[in-house]
Amino acid sequence: YTGEPDGPPARVGTPLADLAGGIYACISVLGALLGRELHGGGRHADVSMLDSLVSLLAYDGLDHLNSGRLATRQGTAHSHMVPWQAFATRDGHVVVVARDEKFWRNLCEGIDRRDLIDDPRSRDNTARVANREFVVGELEAVFSTMTTAELTGLLDRFDIPSAPVNDMAGVLADDHVIERGMVRTYRHPTLGEVRYQPSPMKLSGWQQPDRHAPMLGEDTATVLSERLGLSADEIDVLAAEGAIGVPDTVSDG
């Protein structure tokens, strides 16, 4: 149910099934390891990408299973809360989240539309969901006259959750993203300097290393020597005969 209300279904930008499946698989492994420590024995972990996506249907899936209602395509809008969507400004878009009555009152005061606080079409979230077109139209009329900077500045002053809609360059150059250490650099032996997004997990007492993944054959000689006891000459013979691949030089990262 992604896409615009009057358009076809839209693909999610990132490979969500692959990523969610991997995350759930990791959680399953961690659970199995903890189970071994607590109760002994092993576990068989069965995680599919389809199952992972079905679980992410979350409240919309629960709503359909228990009420029969079908979620519809809402573009950037939230299906159960209004306003919660991207709005066009004069030079971009801003996501505005007035998810409860506190934020709704703040928003109405911020844009000098206090009449909307008590209007029966918008006085609470139930009314706003039922009258989504009216509410969104009233807000669009105001937001479209402002620049993104003007709107986000106003929303910040009135304590309303919001954020500009950034393109990829904007996200990766965002001050908060940089401050959180989500853009880092390492040296690659053949590619040179590589910038990347690291793991979002930050643990006390652990520093994420900035290094490349092992090159093809990078650890072959070490494994043959330390695990199998082969000498350097024996390893050289295997490499010369093409039985193994050992890089000429290996960077220390």
JSON list of C-alpha atoms in Angstrom, two decimals:
[
{"chain": "A", "resi": 1, "resn": "TYR", "atom": "CA", "xyz": [0.00, 0.00, 0.00]},
{"chain": "A", "resi": 2, "resn": "THR", "atom": "CA", "xyz": [2.86, 2.36, -0.86]},
{"chain": "A", "resi": 3, "resn": "GLY", "atom": "CA", "xyz": [2.42, 5.12, -3.41]},
{"chain": "A", "resi": 4, "resn": "GLU", "atom": "CA", "xyz": [0.01, 7.98, -4.01]},
{"chain": "A", "resi": 5, "resn": "PRO", "atom": "CA", "xyz": [-3.75, 7.45, -3.51]},
{"chain": "A", "resi": 6, "resn": "ASP", "atom": "CA", "xyz": [-4.52, 7.84, -7.22]},
{"chain": "A", "resi": 7, "resn": "GLY", "atom": "CA", "xyz": [-1.40, 6.06, -8.49]},
{"chain": "A", "resi": 8, "resn": "PRO", "atom": "CA", "xyz": [-0.02, 2.54, -8.79]},
{"chain": "A", "resi": 9, "resn": "PRO", "atom": "CA", "xyz": [1.86, 0.77, -5.98]},
{"chain": "A", "resi": 10, "resn": "ALA", "atom": "CA", "xyz": [5.37, 2.14, -5.43]},
{"chain": "A", "resi": 11, "resn": "ARG", "atom": "CA", "xyz": [8.54, 0.30, -4.56]},
{"chain": "A", "resi": 12, "resn": "VAL", "atom": "CA", "xyz": [10.22, 1.03, -1.24]},
{"chain": "A", "resi": 13, "resn": "GLY", "atom": "CA", "xyz": [13.53, 2.73, -2.01]},
{"chain": "A", "resi": 14, "resn": "THR", "atom": "CA", "xyz": [15.84, 0.49, 0.04]},
{"chain": "A", "resi": 15, "resn": "PRO", "atom": "CA", "xyz": [15.98, -3.35, -0.18]},
{"chain": "A", "resi": 16, "resn": "LEU", "atom": "CA", "xyz": [13.83, -3.66, 2.92]},
{"chain": "A", "resi": 17, "resn": "ALA", "atom": "CA", "xyz": [13.32, -7.44, 2.78]},
{"chain": "A", "resi": 18, "resn": "ASP", "atom": "CA", "xyz": [17.05, -8.11, 2.59]},
{"chain": "A", "resi": 19, "resn": "LEU", "atom": "CA", "xyz": [17.87, -5.74, 5.42]},
{"chain": "A", "resi": 20, "resn": "ALA", "atom": "CA", "xyz": [15.00, -6.76, 7.71]},
{"chain": "A", "resi": 21, "resn": "GLY", "atom": "CA", "xyz": [15.69, -10.45, 7.11]},
{"chain": "A", "resi": 22, "resn": "GLY", "atom": "CA", "xyz": [19.32, -9.98, 8.07]},
{"chain": "A", "resi": 23, "resn": "ILE", "atom": "CA", "xyz": [18.45, -8.04, 11.21]},
{"chain": "A", "resi": 24, "resn": "TYR", "atom": "CA", "xyz": [15.91, -10.65, 12.34]},
{"chain": "A", "resi": 25, "resn": "ALA", "atom": "CA", "xyz": [18.41, -13.42, 11.57]},
{"chain": "A", "resi": 26, "resn": "CYS", "atom": "CA", "xyz": [20.97, -11.67, 13.76]},
{"chain": "A", "resi": 27, "resn": "ILE", "atom": "CA", "xyz": [18.44, -11.34, 16.59]},
{"chain": "A", "resi": 28, "resn": "SER", "atom": "CA", "xyz": [17.60, -15.04, 16.23]},
{"chain": "A", "resi": 29, "resn": "VAL", "atom": "CA", "xyz": [21.26, -16.01, 16.52]},
{"chain": "A", "resi": 30, "resn": "LEU", "atom": "CA", "xyz": [21.67, -13.83, 19.61]},
{"chain": "A", "resi": 31, "resn": "GLY", "atom": "CA", "xyz": [18.56, -15.41, 21.13]},
{"chain": "A", "resi": 32, "resn": "ALA", "atom": "CA", "xyz": [19.90, -18.89, 20.39]},
{"chain": "A", "resi": 33, "resn": "LEU", "atom": "CA", "xyz": [23.24, -18.07, 22.00]},
{"chain": "A", "resi": 34, "resn": "LEU", "atom": "CA", "xyz": [21.50, -16.74, 25.10]},
{"chain": "A", "resi": 35, "resn": "GLY", "atom": "CA", "xyz": [19.27, -19.83, 25.17]},
{"chain": "A", "resi": 36, "resn": "ARG", "atom": "CA", "xyz": [22.34, -22.04, 25.08]},
{"chain": "A", "resi": 37, "resn": "GLU", "atom": "CA", "xyz": [23.81, -20.20, 28.05]},
{"chain": "A", "resi": 38, "resn": "LEU", "atom": "CA", "xyz": [20.57, -20.37, 30.05]},
{"chain": "A", "resi": 39, "resn": "HIS", "atom": "CA", "xyz": [19.21, -23.79, 29.12]},
{"chain": "A", "resi": 40, "resn": "GLY", "atom": "CA", "xyz": [21.92, -25.60, 27.16]},
{"chain": "A", "resi": 41, "resn": "GLY", "atom": "CA", "xyz": [21.60, -27.14, 23.73]},
{"chain": "A", "resi": 42, "resn": "GLY", "atom": "CA", "xyz": [21.38, -25.57, 20.32]},
{"chain": "A", "resi": 43, "resn": "ARG", "atom": "CA", "xyz": [18.61, -23.98, 18.29]},
{"chain": "A", "resi": 44, "resn": "HIS", "atom": "CA", "xyz": [17.62, -24.04, 14.63]},
{"chain": "A", "resi": 45, "resn": "ALA", "atom": "CA", "xyz": [16.89, -20.50, 13.44]},
{"chain": "A", "resi": 46, "resn": "ASP", "atom": "CA", "xyz": [14.38, -20.18, 10.57]},
{"chain": "A", "resi": 47, "resn": "VAL", "atom": "CA", "xyz": [14.05, -16.61, 9.25]},
{"chain": "A", "resi": 48, "resn": "SER", "atom": "CA", "xyz": [12.66, -15.73, 5.82]},
{"chain": "A", "resi": 49, "resn": "MET", "atom": "CA", "xyz": [12.57, -12.37, 4.08]},
{"chain": "A", "resi": 50, "resn": "LEU", "atom": "CA", "xyz": [8.82, -12.74, 3.46]},
{"chain": "A", "resi": 51, "resn": "ASP", "atom": "CA", "xyz": [8.13, -13.41, 7.14]},
{"chain": "A", "resi": 52, "resn": "SER", "atom": "CA", "xyz": [10.20, -10.37, 8.05]},
{"chain": "A", "resi": 53, "resn": "LEU", "atom": "CA", "xyz": [8.17, -8.11, 5.79]},
{"chain": "A", "resi": 54, "resn": "VAL", "atom": "CA", "xyz": [4.85, -9.49, 7.04]},
{"chain": "A", "resi": 55, "resn": "SER", "atom": "CA", "xyz": [5.92, -8.72, 10.61]},
{"chain": "A", "resi": 56, "resn": "LEU", "atom": "CA", "xyz": [6.68, -5.13, 9.55]},
{"chain": "A", "resi": 57, "resn": "LEU", "atom": "CA", "xyz": [3.07, -4.59, 8.47]},
{"chain": "A", "resi": 58, "resn": "ALA", "atom": "CA", "xyz": [2.70, -3.74, 12.17]},
{"chain": "A", "resi": 59, "resn": "TYR", "atom": "CA", "xyz": [-0.47, -1.87, 13.14]},
{"chain": "A", "resi": 60, "resn": "ASP", "atom": "CA", "xyz": [-1.91, -1.82, 9.61]},
{"chain": "A", "resi": 61, "resn": "GLY", "atom": "CA", "xyz": [-1.70, -5.61, 9.50]},
{"chain": "A", "resi": 62, "resn": "LEU", "atom": "CA", "xyz": [-3.27, -5.89, 12.96]},
{"chain": "A", "resi": 63, "resn": "ASP", "atom": "CA", "xyz": [-6.03, -3.49, 11.95]},
{"chain": "A", "resi": 64, "resn": "HIS", "atom": "CA", "xyz": [-6.98, -5.60, 8.93]},
{"chain": "A", "resi": 65, "resn": "LEU", "atom": "CA", "xyz": [-6.81, -8.93, 10.78]},
{"chain": "A", "resi": 66, "resn": "ASN", "atom": "CA", "xyz": [-9.09, -7.68, 13.54]},
{"chain": "A", "resi": 67, "resn": "SER", "atom": "CA", "xyz": [-11.41, -5.23, 11.80]},
{"chain": "A", "resi": 68, "resn": "GLY", "atom": "CA", "xyz": [-11.25, -6.17, 8.14]},
{"chain": "A", "resi": 69, "resn": "ARG", "atom": "CA", "xyz": [-10.21, -2.64, 7.16]},
{"chain": "A", "resi": 70, "resn": "LEU", "atom": "CA", "xyz": [-7.73, -2.33, 4.33]},
{"chain": "A", "resi": 71, "resn": "ALA", "atom": "CA", "xyz": [-4.89, 0.17, 4.44]},
{"chain": "A", "resi": 72, "resn": "THR", "atom": "CA", "xyz": [-4.93, 2.44, 1.40]},
{"chain": "A", "resi": 73, "resn": "ARG", "atom": "CA", "xyz": [-2.12, 4.26, -0.36]},
{"chain": "A", "resi": 74, "resn": "GLN", "atom": "CA", "xyz": [-1.52, 7.57, 1.38]},
{"chain": "A", "resi": 75, "resn": "GLY", "atom": "CA", "xyz": [1.68, 8.84, -0.21]},
{"chain": "A", "resi": 76, "resn": "THR", "atom": "CA", "xyz": [3.81, 10.18, 2.63]},
{"chain": "A", "resi": 77, "resn": "ALA", "atom": "CA", "xyz": [0.85, 10.44, 5.01]},
{"chain": "A", "resi": 78, "resn": "HIS", "atom": "CA", "xyz": [0.26, 8.35, 8.14]},
{"chain": "A", "resi": 79, "resn": "SER", "atom": "CA", "xyz": [-2.82, 6.15, 7.88]},
{"chain": "A", "resi": 80, "resn": "HIS", "atom": "CA", "xyz": [-4.05, 6.79, 11.44]},
{"chain": "A", "resi": 81, "resn": "MET", "atom": "CA", "xyz": [-2.74, 10.24, 12.38]},
{"chain": "A", "resi": 82, "resn": "VAL", "atom": "CA", "xyz": [-3.35, 13.64, 10.77]},
{"chain": "A", "resi": 83, "resn": "PRO", "atom": "CA", "xyz": [-1.30, 15.68, 10.09]},
{"chain": "A", "resi": 84, "resn": "TRP", "atom": "CA", "xyz": [1.70, 13.40, 9.66]},
{"chain": "A", "resi": 85, "resn": "GLN", "atom": "CA", "xyz": [3.10, 13.77, 6.16]},
{"chain": "A", "resi": 86, "resn": "ALA", "atom": "CA", "xyz": [5.32, 15.77, 3.83]},
{"chain": "A", "resi": 87, "resn": "PHE", "atom": "CA", "xyz": [4.08, 19.20, 2.80]},
{"chain": "A", "resi": 88, "resn": "ALA", "atom": "CA", "xyz": [5.36, 21.26, -0.13]},
{"chain": "A", "resi": 89, "resn": "THR", "atom": "CA", "xyz": [7.08, 24.55, 0.59]},
{"chain": "A", "resi": 90, "resn": "ARG", "atom": "CA", "xyz": [8.23, 27.17, -1.91]},
{"chain": "A", "resi": 91, "resn": "ASP", "atom": "CA", "xyz": [11.57, 25.40, -2.34]},
{"chain": "A", "resi": 92, "resn": "GLY", "atom": "CA", "xyz": [11.17, 21.84, -1.07]},
{"chain": "A", "resi": 93, "resn": "HIS", "atom": "CA", "xyz": [9.20, 19.64, 1.30]},
{"chain": "A", "resi": 94, "resn": "VAL", "atom": "CA", "xyz": [8.90, 19.34, 5.07]},
{"chain": "A", "resi": 95, "resn": "VAL", "atom": "CA", "xyz": [7.49, 16.42, 7.06]},
{"chain": "A", "resi": 96, "resn": "VAL", "atom": "CA", "xyz": [5.17, 17.74, 9.77]},
{"chain": "A", "resi": 97, "resn": "VAL", "atom": "CA", "xyz": [4.10, 15.49, 12.66]},
{"chain": "A", "resi": 98, "resn": "ALA", "atom": "CA", "xyz": [1.37, 16.95, 14.87]},
{"chain": "A", "resi": 99, "resn": "ARG", "atom": "CA", "xyz": [0.56, 13.50, 16.20]},
{"chain": "A", "resi": 100, "resn": "ASP", "atom": "CA", "xyz": [-1.49, 14.46, 19.27]},
{"chain": "A", "resi": 101, "resn": "GLU", "atom": "CA", "xyz": [-3.56, 17.35, 20.57]},
{"chain": "A", "resi": 102, "resn": "LYS", "atom": "CA", "xyz": [-0.63, 19.12, 22.25]},
{"chain": "A", "resi": 103, "resn": "PHE", "atom": "CA", "xyz": [1.24, 19.38, 18.95]},
{"chain": "A", "resi": 104, "resn": "TRP", "atom": "CA", "xyz": [-1.94, 20.19, 17.02]},
{"chain": "A", "resi": 105, "resn": "ARG", "atom": "CA", "xyz": [-2.64, 23.16, 19.29]},
{"chain": "A", "resi": 106, "resn": "ASN", "atom": "CA", "xyz": [0.96, 24.30, 18.96]},
{"chain": "A", "resi": 107, "resn": "LEU", "atom": "CA", "xyz": [0.72, 24.06, 15.19]},
{"chain": "A", "resi": 108, "resn": "CYS", "atom": "CA", "xyz": [-2.54, 26.01, 14.99]},
{"chain": "A", "resi": 109, "resn": "GLU", "atom": "CA", "xyz": [-1.09, 28.75, 17.18]},
{"chain": "A", "resi": 110, "resn": "GLY", "atom": "CA", "xyz": [2.15, 28.80, 15.22]},
{"chain": "A", "resi": 111, "resn": "ILE", "atom": "CA", "xyz": [0.42, 29.41, 11.88]},
{"chain": "A", "resi": 112, "resn": "ASP", "atom": "CA", "xyz": [-2.17, 31.75, 13.45]},
{"chain": "A", "resi": 113, "resn": "ARG", "atom": "CA", "xyz": [-5.08, 29.38, 12.76]},
{"chain": "A", "resi": 114, "resn": "ARG", "atom": "CA", "xyz": [-6.49, 28.99, 16.27]},
{"chain": "A", "resi": 115, "resn": "ASP", "atom": "CA", "xyz": [-9.94, 28.48, 14.74]},
{"chain": "A", "resi": 116, "resn": "LEU", "atom": "CA", "xyz": [-8.85, 24.98, 13.73]},
{"chain": "A", "resi": 117, "resn": "ILE", "atom": "CA", "xyz": [-8.35, 23.96, 17.37]},
{"chain": "A", "resi": 118, "resn": "ASP", "atom": "CA", "xyz": [-12.11, 23.95, 18.05]},
{"chain": "A", "resi": 119, "resn": "ASP", "atom": "CA", "xyz": [-13.37, 23.31, 14.53]},
{"chain": "A", "resi": 120, "resn": "PRO", "atom": "CA", "xyz": [-15.42, 20.06, 14.70]},
{"chain": "A", "resi": 121, "resn": "ARG", "atom": "CA", "xyz": [-13.60, 18.87, 11.57]},
{"chain": "A", "resi": 122, "resn": "SER", "atom": "CA", "xyz": [-10.18, 19.14, 13.20]},
{"chain": "A", "resi": 123, "resn": "ARG", "atom": "CA", "xyz": [-10.52, 19.38, 16.98]},
{"chain": "A", "resi": 124, "resn": "ASP", "atom": "CA", "xyz": [-9.10, 15.89, 17.62]},
{"chain": "A", "resi": 125, "resn": "ASN", "atom": "CA", "xyz": [-7.26, 13.21, 15.70]},
{"chain": "A", "resi": 126, "resn": "THR", "atom": "CA", "xyz": [-10.41, 11.16, 15.01]},
{"chain": "A", "resi": 127, "resn": "ALA", "atom": "CA", "xyz": [-12.01, 14.19, 13.38]},
{"chain": "A", "resi": 128, "resn": "ARG", "atom": "CA", "xyz": [-8.86, 15.05, 11.46]},
{"chain": "A", "resi": 129, "resn": "VAL", "atom": "CA", "xyz": [-8.54, 11.53, 10.05]},
{"chain": "A", "resi": 130, "resn": "ALA", "atom": "CA", "xyz": [-12.19, 11.63, 8.96]},
{"chain": "A", "resi": 131, "resn": "ASN", "atom": "CA", "xyz": [-11.66, 15.07, 7.38]},
{"chain": "A", "resi": 132, "resn": "ARG", "atom": "CA", "xyz": [-8.12, 14.53, 6.11]},
{"chain": "A", "resi": 133, "resn": "GLU", "atom": "CA", "xyz": [-8.67, 16.41, 2.84]},
{"chain": "A", "resi": 134, "resn": "PHE", "atom": "CA", "xyz": [-9.96, 19.51, 4.64]},
{"chain": "A", "resi": 135, "resn": "VAL", "atom": "CA", "xyz": [-7.17, 19.55, 7.23]},
{"chain": "A", "resi": 136, "resn": "VAL", "atom": "CA", "xyz": [-4.39, 18.95, 4.73]},
{"chain": "A", "resi": 137, "resn": "GLY", "atom": "CA", "xyz": [-5.80, 21.59, 2.40]},
{"chain": "A", "resi": 138, "resn": "GLU", "atom": "CA", "xyz": [-5.85, 24.22, 5.15]},
{"chain": "A", "resi": 139, "resn": "LEU", "atom": "CA", "xyz": [-2.25, 23.47, 6.07]},
{"chain": "A", "resi": 140, "resn": "GLU", "atom": "CA", "xyz": [-1.06, 23.35, 2.46]},
{"chain": "A", "resi": 141, "resn": "ALA", "atom": "CA", "xyz": [-2.43, 26.83, 1.88]},
{"chain": "A", "resi": 142, "resn": "VAL", "atom": "CA", "xyz": [-0.14, 28.14, 4.62]},
{"chain": "A", "resi": 143, "resn": "PHE", "atom": "CA", "xyz": [2.95, 26.00, 4.15]},
{"chain": "A", "resi": 144, "resn": "SER", "atom": "CA", "xyz": [3.15, 26.57, 0.38]},
{"chain": "A", "resi": 145, "resn": "THR", "atom": "CA", "xyz": [3.81, 30.28, 0.95]},
{"chain": "A", "resi": 146, "resn": "MET", "atom": "CA", "xyz": [6.90, 29.61, 3.08]},
{"chain": "A", "resi": 147, "resn": "THR", "atom": "CA", "xyz": [10.41, 28.41, 2.34]},
{"chain": "A", "resi": 148, "resn": "THR", "atom": "CA", "xyz": [11.66, 25.20, 3.91]},
{"chain": "A", "resi": 149, "resn": "ALA", "atom": "CA", "xyz": [13.91, 27.15, 6.27]},
{"chain": "A", "resi": 150, "resn": "GLU", "atom": "CA", "xyz": [11.05, 29.45, 7.31]},
{"chain": "A", "resi": 151, "resn": "LEU", "atom": "CA", "xyz": [8.69, 26.56, 7.98]},
{"chain": "A", "resi": 152, "resn": "THR", "atom": "CA", "xyz": [11.16, 24.40, 9.91]},
{"chain": "A", "resi": 153, "resn": "GLY", "atom": "CA", "xyz": [12.18, 27.45, 11.93]},
{"chain": "A", "resi": 154, "resn": "LEU", "atom": "CA", "xyz": [8.57, 28.18, 12.85]},
{"chain": "A", "resi": 155, "resn": "LEU", "atom": "CA", "xyz": [7.87, 24.55, 13.74]},
{"chain": "A", "resi": 156, "resn": "ASP", "atom": "CA", "xyz": [10.96, 24.42, 15.94]},
{"chain": "A", "resi": 157, "resn": "ARG", "atom": "CA", "xyz": [9.88, 27.54, 17.81]},
{"chain": "A", "resi": 158, "resn": "PHE", "atom": "CA", "xyz": [6.49, 26.02, 18.56]},
{"chain": "A", "resi": 159, "resn": "ASP", "atom": "CA", "xyz": [7.89, 22.60, 19.52]},
{"chain": "A", "resi": 160, "resn": "ILE", "atom": "CA", "xyz": [6.35, 20.65, 16.64]},
{"chain": "A", "resi": 161, "resn": "PRO", "atom": "CA", "xyz": [8.17, 17.54, 15.35]},
{"chain": "A", "resi": 162, "resn": "SER", "atom": "CA", "xyz": [9.30, 18.16, 11.79]},
{"chain": "A", "resi": 163, "resn": "ALA", "atom": "CA", "xyz": [12.19, 17.75, 9.38]},
{"chain": "A", "resi": 164, "resn": "PRO", "atom": "CA", "xyz": [13.04, 18.82, 5.85]},
{"chain": "A", "resi": 165, "resn": "VAL", "atom": "CA", "xyz": [12.90, 16.12, 3.20]},
{"chain": "A", "resi": 166, "resn": "ASN", "atom": "CA", "xyz": [16.52, 15.71, 2.13]},
{"chain": "A", "resi": 167, "resn": "ASP", "atom": "CA", "xyz": [17.98, 14.09, -0.94]},
{"chain": "A", "resi": 168, "resn": "MET", "atom": "CA", "xyz": [20.84, 11.62, -0.50]},
{"chain": "A", "resi": 169, "resn": "ALA", "atom": "CA", "xyz": [23.46, 14.37, -0.47]},
{"chain": "A", "resi": 170, "resn": "GLY", "atom": "CA", "xyz": [21.53, 16.30, 2.14]},
{"chain": "A", "resi": 171, "resn": "VAL", "atom": "CA", "xyz": [21.17, 13.28, 4.43]},
{"chain": "A", "resi": 172, "resn": "LEU", "atom": "CA", "xyz": [24.85, 12.36, 4.29]},
{"chain": "A", "resi": 173, "resn": "ALA", "atom": "CA", "xyz": [25.93, 15.97, 4.86]},
{"chain": "A", "resi": 174, "resn": "ASP", "atom": "CA", "xyz": [23.46, 16.61, 7.69]},
{"chain": "A", "resi": 175, "resn": "ASP", "atom": "CA", "xyz": [25.13, 18.06, 10.78]},
{"chain": "A", "resi": 176, "resn": "HIS", "atom": "CA", "xyz": [23.46, 15.58, 13.12]},
{"chain": "A", "resi": 177, "resn": "VAL", "atom": "CA", "xyz": [24.40, 12.62, 10.91]},
{"chain": "A", "resi": 178, "resn": "ILE", "atom": "CA", "xyz": [28.02, 13.77, 10.89]},
{"chain": "A", "resi": 179, "resn": "GLU", "atom": "CA", "xyz": [28.02, 14.42, 14.64]},
{"chain": "A", "resi": 180, "resn": "ARG", "atom": "CA", "xyz": [26.68, 10.93, 15.25]},
{"chain": "A", "resi": 181, "resn": "GLY", "atom": "CA", "xyz": [29.62, 9.49, 13.33]},
{"chain": "A", "resi": 182, "resn": "MET", "atom": "CA", "xyz": [27.50, 7.99, 10.56]},
{"chain": "A", "resi": 183, "resn": "VAL", "atom": "CA", "xyz": [29.92, 9.00, 7.79]},
{"chain": "A", "resi": 184, "resn": "ARG", "atom": "CA", "xyz": [33.42, 7.58, 8.18]},
{"chain": "A", "resi": 185, "resn": "THR", "atom": "CA", "xyz": [36.50, 6.91, 6.07]},
{"chain": "A", "resi": 186, "resn": "TYR", "atom": "CA", "xyz": [38.97, 4.06, 5.63]},
{"chain": "A", "resi": 187, "resn": "ARG", "atom": "CA", "xyz": [41.90, 3.32, 3.33]},
{"chain": "A", "resi": 188, "resn": "HIS", "atom": "CA", "xyz": [41.46, 0.56, 0.78]},
{"chain": "A", "resi": 189, "resn": "PRO", "atom": "CA", "xyz": [44.56, -1.06, -0.76]},
{"chain": "A", "resi": 190, "resn": "THR", "atom": "CA", "xyz": [43.29, -0.70, -4.34]},
{"chain": "A", "resi": 191, "resn": "LEU", "atom": "CA", "xyz": [40.51, 1.91, -4.16]},
{"chain": "A", "resi": 192, "resn": "GLY", "atom": "CA", "xyz": [42.25, 4.41, -1.92]},
{"chain": "A", "resi": 193, "resn": "GLU", "atom": "CA", "xyz": [40.14, 6.51, 0.44]},
{"chain": "A", "resi": 194, "resn": "VAL", "atom": "CA", "xyz": [36.59, 5.18, 0.82]},
{"chain": "A", "resi": 195, "resn": "ARG", "atom": "CA", "xyz": [33.80, 6.95, 2.70]},
{"chain": "A", "resi": 196, "resn": "TYR", "atom": "CA", "xyz": [31.01, 4.81, 4.09]},
{"chain": "A", "resi": 197, "resn": "GLN", "atom": "CA", "xyz": [28.08, 4.58, 6.52]},
{"chain": "A", "resi": 198, "resn": "PRO", "atom": "CA", "xyz": [29.16, 2.45, 9.51]},
{"chain": "A", "resi": 199, "resn": "SER", "atom": "CA", "xyz": [27.05, 0.27, 11.75]},
{"chain": "A", "resi": 200, "resn": "PRO", "atom": "CA", "xyz": [24.56, 2.36, 13.73]},
{"chain": "A", "resi": 201, "resn": "MET", "atom": "CA", "xyz": [25.28, 0.34, 16.87]},
{"chain": "A", "resi": 202, "resn": "LYS", "atom": "CA", "xyz": [27.36, 2.20, 19.42]},
{"chain": "A", "resi": 203, "resn": "LEU", "atom": "CA", "xyz": [28.50, 0.22, 22.47]},
{"chain": "A", "resi": 204, "resn": "SER", "atom": "CA", "xyz": [30.45, 1.49, 25.45]},
{"chain": "A", "resi": 205, "resn": "GLY", "atom": "CA", "xyz": [33.95, 0.07, 25.61]},
{"chain": "A", "resi": 206, "resn": "TRP", "atom": "CA", "xyz": [33.99, -0.81, 21.89]},
{"chain": "A", "resi": 207, "resn": "GLN", "atom": "CA", "xyz": [35.36, 1.16, 18.98]},
{"chain": "A", "resi": 208, "resn": "GLN", "atom": "CA", "xyz": [34.27, 0.23, 15.49]},
{"chain": "A", "resi": 209, "resn": "PRO", "atom": "CA", "xyz": [37.36, -0.34, 13.32]},
{"chain": "A", "resi": 210, "resn": "ASP", "atom": "CA", "xyz": [37.77, 1.67, 10.12]},
{"chain": "A", "resi": 211, "resn": "ARG", "atom": "CA", "xyz": [39.16, -0.95, 7.77]},
{"chain": "A", "resi": 212, "resn": "HIS", "atom": "CA", "xyz": [38.24, -2.74, 4.59]},
{"chain": "A", "resi": 213, "resn": "ALA", "atom": "CA", "xyz": [36.87, -6.26, 4.37]},
{"chain": "A", "resi": 214, "resn": "PRO", "atom": "CA", "xyz": [39.62, -8.85, 3.80]},
{"chain": "A", "resi": 215, "resn": "MET", "atom": "CA", "xyz": [40.88, -8.95, 0.22]},
{"chain": "A", "resi": 216, "resn": "LEU", "atom": "CA", "xyz": [40.52, -12.16, -1.75]},
{"chain": "A", "resi": 217, "resn": "GLY", "atom": "CA", "xyz": [43.13, -14.54, -0.34]},
{"chain": "A", "resi": 218, "resn": "GLU", "atom": "CA", "xyz": [44.40, -12.01, 2.19]},
{"chain": "A", "resi": 219, "resn": "ASP", "atom": "CA", "xyz": [44.38, -14.47, 5.10]},
{"chain": "A", "resi": 220, "resn": "THR", "atom": "CA", "xyz": [45.17, -17.64, 3.17]},
{"chain": "A", "resi": 221, "resn": "ALA", "atom": "CA", "xyz": [48.86, -17.73, 4.06]},
{"chain": "A", "resi": 222, "resn": "THR", "atom": "CA", "xyz": [48.13, -17.02, 7.72]},
{"chain": "A", "resi": 223, "resn": "VAL", "atom": "CA", "xyz": [45.55, -19.80, 7.95]},
{"chain": "A", "resi": 224, "resn": "LEU", "atom": "CA", "xyz": [47.79, -22.33, 6.19]},
{"chain": "A", "resi": 225, "resn": "SER", "atom": "CA", "xyz": [50.70, -21.42, 8.42]},
{"chain": "A", "resi": 226, "resn": "GLU", "atom": "CA", "xyz": [49.00, -21.08, 11.80]},
{"chain": "A", "resi": 227, "resn": "ARG", "atom": "CA", "xyz": [46.28, -23.71, 11.41]},
{"chain": "A", "resi": 228, "resn": "LEU", "atom": "CA", "xyz": [47.92, -26.31, 9.19]},
{"chain": "A", "resi": 229, "resn": "GLY", "atom": "CA", "xyz": [51.58, -25.71, 10.02]},
{"chain": "A", "resi": 230, "resn": "LEU", "atom": "CA", "xyz": [52.76, -25.16, 6.44]},
{"chain": "A", "resi": 231, "resn": "SER", "atom": "CA", "xyz": [56.06, -23.40, 5.95]},
{"chain": "A", "resi": 232, "resn": "ALA", "atom": "CA", "xyz": [56.52, -20.26, 3.89]},
{"chain": "A", "resi": 233, "resn": "ASP", "atom": "CA", "xyz": [58.22, -22.31, 1.14]},
{"chain": "A", "resi": 234, "resn": "GLU", "atom": "CA", "xyz": [55.33, -24.78, 1.02]},
{"chain": "A", "resi": 235, "resn": "ILE", "atom": "CA", "xyz": [52.84, -21.94, 0.76]},
{"chain": "A", "resi": 236, "resn": "ASP", "atom": "CA", "xyz": [54.90, -20.34, -2.04]},
{"chain": "A", "resi": 237, "resn": "VAL", "atom": "CA", "xyz": [54.81, -23.62, -3.97]},
{"chain": "A", "resi": 238, "resn": "LEU", "atom": "CA", "xyz": [51.01, -23.84, -3.65]},
{"chain": "A", "resi": 239, "resn": "ALA", "atom": "CA", "xyz": [50.69, -20.25, -4.83]},
{"chain": "A", "resi": 240, "resn": "ALA", "atom": "CA", "xyz": [53.07, -20.80, -7.76]},
{"chain": "A", "resi": 241, "resn": "GLU", "atom": "CA", "xyz": [51.07, -23.85, -8.86]},
{"chain": "A", "resi": 242, "resn": "GLY", "atom": "CA", "xyz": [47.82, -21.87, -8.71]},
{"chain": "A", "resi": 243, "resn": "ALA", "atom": "CA", "xyz": [46.37, -24.02, -5.95]},
{"chain": "A", "resi": 244, "resn": "ILE", "atom": "CA", "xyz": [45.81, -20.96, -3.75]},
{"chain": "A", "resi": 245, "resn": "GLY", "atom": "CA", "xyz": [45.60, -17.24, -4.30]},
{"chain": "A", "resi": 246, "resn": "VAL", "atom": "CA", "xyz": [47.80, -15.04, -2.15]},
{"chain": "A", "resi": 247, "resn": "PRO", "atom": "CA", "xyz": [47.90, -11.27, -2.82]},
{"chain": "A", "resi": 248, "resn": "ASP", "atom": "CA", "xyz": [51.34, -9.79, -3.45]},
{"chain": "A", "resi": 249, "resn": "THR", "atom": "CA", "xyz": [50.84, -7.01, -0.92]},
{"chain": "A", "resi": 250, "resn": "VAL", "atom": "CA", "xyz": [48.29, -6.59, 1.79]},
{"chain": "A", "resi": 251, "resn": "SER", "atom": "CA", "xyz": [47.41, -3.22, 3.31]},
{"chain": "A", "resi": 252, "resn": "ASP", "atom": "CA", "xyz": [47.12, -2.95, 7.07]},
{"chain": "A", "resi": 253, "resn": "GLY", "atom": "CA", "xyz": [43.91, -0.94, 6.56]}
]
